[in-house]
XYZ file of C-alpha atoms in Angstrom:
354
model
C -26.441 1.573 9.683
C -27.598 0.058 6.499
C -29.601 -2.831 6.774
C -28.824 -5.888 5.855
C -29.501 -10.143 6.394
C -26.648 -11.251 8.547
C -26.990 -9.830 11.426
C -23.588 -11.206 13.712
C -25.743 -10.400 16.602
C -28.860 -11.547 15.655
C -28.426 -13.969 13.108
C -27.544 -17.346 14.606
C -30.836 -17.329 16.732
C -32.886 -16.274 13.588
C -32.133 -18.681 11.817
C -32.676 -21.639 14.657
C -36.059 -20.323 15.840
C -37.235 -19.595 12.089
C -39.515 -21.938 9.789
C -36.741 -23.055 7.824
C -38.752 -24.647 5.806
C -40.564 -21.555 4.580
C -37.122 -19.146 3.871
C -36.443 -18.665 0.663
C -33.526 -15.361 0.774
C -29.974 -16.219 1.531
C -30.747 -20.307 0.997
C -29.284 -22.426 -1.784
C -32.842 -23.386 -3.217
C -32.554 -19.464 -4.038
C -29.473 -19.935 -5.589
C -29.494 -23.274 -7.669
C -33.105 -23.491 -8.957
C -31.854 -22.289 -12.618
C -29.442 -24.652 -12.537
C -32.273 -27.699 -11.185
C -34.373 -26.120 -14.361
C -31.829 -26.377 -17.122
C -30.283 -29.845 -15.560
C -34.182 -31.215 -15.294
C -34.537 -30.271 -19.023
C -31.306 -32.312 -19.945
C -32.899 -35.065 -18.594
C -36.344 -34.758 -20.338
C -34.512 -34.608 -24.037
C -32.026 -37.356 -22.476
C -35.409 -39.566 -21.564
C -37.032 -38.331 -25.303
C -34.589 -39.544 -26.942
C -34.214 -42.619 -25.539
C -37.627 -43.457 -25.930
C -36.967 -42.926 -29.655
C -34.015 -45.516 -29.942
C -33.924 -47.376 -27.019
C -31.803 -51.098 -28.561
C -28.872 -49.002 -29.382
C -28.823 -46.952 -26.226
C -29.025 -49.543 -23.881
C -26.414 -51.591 -25.453
C -24.009 -48.081 -25.847
C -24.799 -47.690 -22.086
C -24.506 -51.367 -20.339
C -22.729 -50.898 -17.041
C -22.417 -47.171 -17.615
C -24.141 -46.933 -13.867
C -21.196 -48.426 -12.486
C -19.169 -45.891 -14.073
C -21.249 -43.316 -12.921
C -21.085 -44.657 -8.962
C -17.439 -44.330 -8.804
C -17.455 -40.945 -10.074
C -20.107 -40.142 -7.441
C -17.685 -41.169 -4.464
C -15.077 -38.658 -5.779
C -17.074 -36.048 -6.245
C -19.023 -36.579 -3.184
C -15.418 -36.776 -0.731
C -14.145 -33.907 -2.411
C -16.986 -31.918 -2.542
C -17.563 -31.900 1.278
C -13.645 -31.141 1.813
C -13.659 -28.238 -0.423
C -17.311 -27.487 1.743
C -15.314 -27.639 5.287
C -12.294 -25.779 3.984
C -14.441 -22.825 2.743
C -16.387 -22.988 5.808
C -13.501 -22.635 7.854
C -12.182 -19.704 5.642
C -15.637 -18.521 6.455
C -15.295 -18.795 10.465
C -11.561 -17.012 10.558
C -12.801 -14.046 8.763
C -15.417 -14.014 11.261
C -13.430 -14.429 14.144
C -10.700 -12.007 12.996
C -13.145 -9.185 12.494
C -14.474 -10.149 15.994
C -10.904 -9.701 17.601
C -10.320 -6.339 15.526
C -13.136 -4.864 17.399
C -12.807 -6.122 20.645
C -8.865 -4.836 20.749
C -9.880 -1.640 19.092
C -12.398 -1.529 22.068
C -9.566 -1.982 24.693
C -7.846 0.859 23.265
C -10.812 2.429 23.997
C -11.238 1.311 27.590
C -7.312 1.509 28.429
C -7.647 5.228 27.079
C -10.639 6.054 29.939
C -9.780 3.942 32.256
C -5.890 6.038 32.670
C -6.927 9.608 31.218
C -6.268 12.434 34.135
C -9.175 13.209 36.544
C -10.324 16.302 38.891
C -11.976 15.292 42.260
C -14.215 17.361 43.513
C -15.696 16.629 46.686
C -19.331 17.200 46.916
C -20.099 16.535 50.680
C -19.322 16.087 53.992
C -16.172 16.056 55.175
C -12.785 14.705 54.436
C -9.822 16.179 52.109
C -10.702 17.151 48.606
C -7.638 14.916 47.571
C -9.549 11.787 47.284
C -8.172 9.938 49.848
C -10.187 6.874 50.610
C -11.633 6.233 47.226
C -13.840 8.211 44.223
C -17.575 8.169 45.145
C -17.629 7.592 48.623
C -15.604 5.513 49.609
C -14.162 8.051 52.109
C -15.432 8.657 55.593
C -18.226 10.466 55.100
C -17.482 12.167 52.038
C -18.884 12.031 48.562
C -16.318 12.232 45.969
C -17.280 12.682 41.846
C -14.707 12.416 39.665
C -14.577 14.343 35.729
C -11.806 14.197 32.659
C -10.183 16.949 32.434
C -10.608 19.591 29.684
C -7.177 18.276 28.082
C -8.292 14.505 28.801
C -11.472 14.754 27.309
C -10.289 16.160 24.105
C -7.568 13.422 23.989
C -10.031 10.769 24.232
C -13.076 12.640 21.709
C -9.793 12.911 19.473
C -8.647 9.090 20.411
C -12.498 7.801 19.935
C -12.902 9.142 16.419
C -9.666 7.952 15.365
C -10.667 4.245 16.418
C -13.685 4.940 14.489
C -12.041 5.875 11.120
C -9.467 3.336 11.434
C -12.389 0.597 12.033
C -14.187 2.612 8.685
C -10.833 2.285 5.955
C -10.088 -0.413 7.324
C -12.854 -2.410 5.793
C -12.877 -0.570 3.297
C -9.562 -1.652 2.030
C -10.515 -5.426 1.462
C -14.532 -4.835 0.858
C -15.890 -3.816 -2.172
C -18.786 -2.593 -0.535
C -16.967 0.429 1.435
C -13.765 0.818 -1.398
C -16.013 3.929 -2.334
C -14.939 5.755 0.970
C -11.580 5.853 0.065
C -11.382 7.661 -3.284
C -12.091 11.642 -3.472
C -15.712 11.838 -3.068
C -15.480 9.435 -0.476
C -12.952 11.081 1.452
C -14.655 15.184 1.510
C -18.232 12.758 2.692
C -15.673 11.912 5.602
C -14.676 15.334 6.779
C -18.666 16.575 6.134
C -19.546 13.785 8.809
C -17.046 14.847 11.116
C -15.063 12.047 10.979
C -11.945 13.404 9.306
C -10.519 17.350 9.703
C -9.697 18.896 6.370
C -6.118 19.052 7.299
C -6.375 15.208 8.204
C -7.927 14.348 4.837
C -4.838 16.326 3.265
C -2.585 14.550 4.963
C -3.828 11.797 3.901
C -4.179 11.913 0.340
C -0.942 13.403 -0.024
C 1.053 10.761 1.409
C 2.917 7.805 -0.241
C 0.078 5.629 1.268
C -2.207 3.897 -1.609
C -5.588 5.055 -0.695
C -6.050 0.760 0.664
C -3.184 1.454 3.256
C -4.336 5.084 4.577
C -5.580 3.282 7.724
C -1.971 2.361 8.598
C -1.610 6.192 8.905
C -4.553 6.039 11.067
C -3.396 3.894 13.667
C 0.360 5.650 13.407
C -2.045 8.318 14.956
C -3.374 6.688 17.562
C 0.008 5.681 18.929
C 1.376 9.451 18.559
C -1.870 10.830 20.509
C -1.637 8.389 23.153
C 2.494 8.687 23.782
C 1.975 12.617 23.491
C -0.843 12.553 26.121
C 1.055 10.307 28.095
C 4.158 12.905 28.117
C 1.958 15.948 28.792
C 0.603 13.954 31.904
C -3.542 13.830 30.564
C -2.668 10.201 30.137
C -1.806 8.475 33.806
C 0.830 5.100 33.870
C 4.051 3.724 33.791
C 6.117 2.450 30.996
C 4.225 -1.445 31.940
C 1.184 0.466 30.576
C 2.758 1.908 27.666
C 4.198 -1.230 26.971
C 0.772 -3.204 27.263
C -0.682 -0.382 25.110
C 1.928 -1.262 22.092
C 0.874 -4.574 22.402
C -2.254 -3.794 21.660
C -1.896 -2.105 18.985
C 0.479 -4.613 17.114
C -2.543 -7.246 17.869
C -4.438 -4.545 15.674
C -2.063 -4.739 12.723
C -1.539 -8.277 13.310
C -5.541 -8.848 13.029
C -6.173 -7.105 9.962
C -3.664 -7.914 8.254
C -4.313 -11.575 8.596
C -7.911 -10.827 7.150
C -6.000 -9.817 3.852
C -4.185 -12.838 4.295
C -7.136 -15.217 4.366
C -8.786 -13.017 1.595
C -5.695 -13.227 -1.062
C -4.949 -17.209 -0.207
C -8.277 -18.267 -0.062
C -8.809 -21.340 -2.101
C -5.964 -22.359 -5.304
C -8.013 -21.407 -8.710
C -6.981 -25.212 -10.057
C -8.810 -26.646 -6.683
C -12.029 -25.053 -6.768
C -12.145 -25.398 -11.015
C -11.491 -29.402 -10.271
C -14.149 -29.341 -7.860
C -16.797 -27.218 -10.230
C -16.226 -29.875 -12.896
C -16.635 -32.734 -10.549
C -20.093 -31.929 -10.293
C -21.183 -30.401 -13.339
C -20.094 -34.168 -14.953
C -21.502 -35.988 -12.269
C -25.023 -33.699 -12.810
C -24.706 -33.912 -16.626
C -24.102 -37.737 -16.256
C -27.039 -38.919 -13.714
C -29.831 -38.812 -16.843
C -27.486 -41.399 -18.908
C -27.041 -43.899 -15.697
C -31.136 -43.855 -14.490
C -31.384 -44.974 -18.023
C -28.830 -47.618 -17.925
C -30.983 -48.944 -14.577
C -34.157 -48.838 -16.557
C -35.418 -45.721 -14.570
C -38.591 -44.017 -15.282
C -38.776 -40.775 -17.001
C -40.332 -39.132 -13.561
C -37.559 -40.525 -11.833
C -35.095 -39.528 -14.189
C -36.398 -35.829 -14.313
C -36.837 -35.778 -10.343
C -33.493 -37.318 -9.731
C -31.589 -35.099 -11.639
C -33.819 -32.520 -10.436
C -32.923 -33.319 -6.696
C -29.157 -34.364 -7.156
C -28.276 -30.869 -8.806
C -30.199 -29.312 -5.476
C -28.091 -30.745 -3.187
C -24.283 -31.253 -4.884
C -25.011 -27.840 -6.511
C -26.558 -26.078 -3.955
C -23.155 -27.492 -1.755
C -21.016 -26.281 -4.520
C -22.903 -22.697 -4.379
C -22.368 -22.868 -0.686
C -19.036 -23.030 -0.772
C -18.449 -20.252 -3.245
C -20.635 -18.035 -1.048
C -18.168 -19.155 2.075
C -15.181 -18.579 0.089
C -16.697 -14.838 -0.211
C -17.473 -13.996 3.439
C -17.356 -10.162 2.495
C -19.570 -10.183 -0.388
C -16.883 -9.003 -2.738
C -17.915 -11.119 -5.569
C -21.355 -11.424 -4.798
C -21.785 -15.059 -4.670
C -24.288 -15.041 -2.706
C -26.281 -12.237 -4.286
C -25.408 -10.081 -1.493
C -28.317 -11.622 0.807
C -26.111 -13.359 3.366
C -22.726 -12.193 3.922
C -20.914 -10.970 6.992
C -22.265 -7.656 7.394
C -19.595 -5.240 7.759
C -22.153 -2.429 8.573
C -23.193 -4.400 11.601
C -19.335 -4.426 12.325
C -18.543 -0.356 12.004
C -21.912 0.526 13.993
C -21.230 -1.690 17.116
C -17.317 -0.126 16.997
C -18.884 3.406 16.648
C -21.342 3.202 20.032
C -19.146 1.336 21.611
C -15.903 3.970 20.970
C -17.352 7.140 22.737
C -15.886 7.594 26.477
C -18.778 5.791 28.456
C -17.820 8.093 32.056
C -18.584 11.959 32.027
């Protein structure tokens, strides 16, 4: 597990209880300070130019504050709506990631609950067939159930496939984990025990693109379930098989929805016009301040404050549009932590009972 700033388990409480004014990394201040300095220098130059020929500039900029105020209203509305839409995408991707993790955990729990077991009487009387329950529910008897050798092997392989599927799924749409799908990355999976050499050959030699190999692993999960059930190592009737298949269909829909959300997150023209509006409003502010006879100090300070908040909101929107940090809008300081999502599933996918 690689540490990162965002942890889905602790991030919310950490932010709410930490001294927010003292934070720098992961905030809009760390993102916007170059723009703040640049625009303040522009405002200073405009103010100095005004001191050289104030009469001409004052006549030229007469009524400029009215134009700037109208443009500010349009920019504020558009920017706040853009931010809301961007956060909705970020939240949607987070919910899909958590739902995907939950459905994969459901597969492991369902398999563990229905795997064949042997029942052994450890003390007292009674029959050894487990009548009266398991774990001492019968009169004067203690029963201990364990997985059969075959069912235990099936659960171990299923847990490995679930971990491998989760890893390859995130590698298919995140830049940080894409090297896993390279030939070197696949060989490393074999070395770490997530893949066998034969399984790696099957995936590499298949006609599937590298970013679609997790579909083959999902098919392996379904096949091992069906074969284990047919062999009697996984108990349950037709309803159980239908339920398992429905969970697999939900899993396929969840990871497909993540890719769809990332592919159609925002039209380029929309993001472009918002950036233009923000830049124009900030560049025009020094001229508006001069038309209102503001001092040089207030002109420069106001430019810096407006840049910090308006450009900061726009930068925050771009971070929300890149939830998995594929384009490094936020310098990788506050994305959804894929390492945490993978690590938590790895821990929970192992069979919990002997």
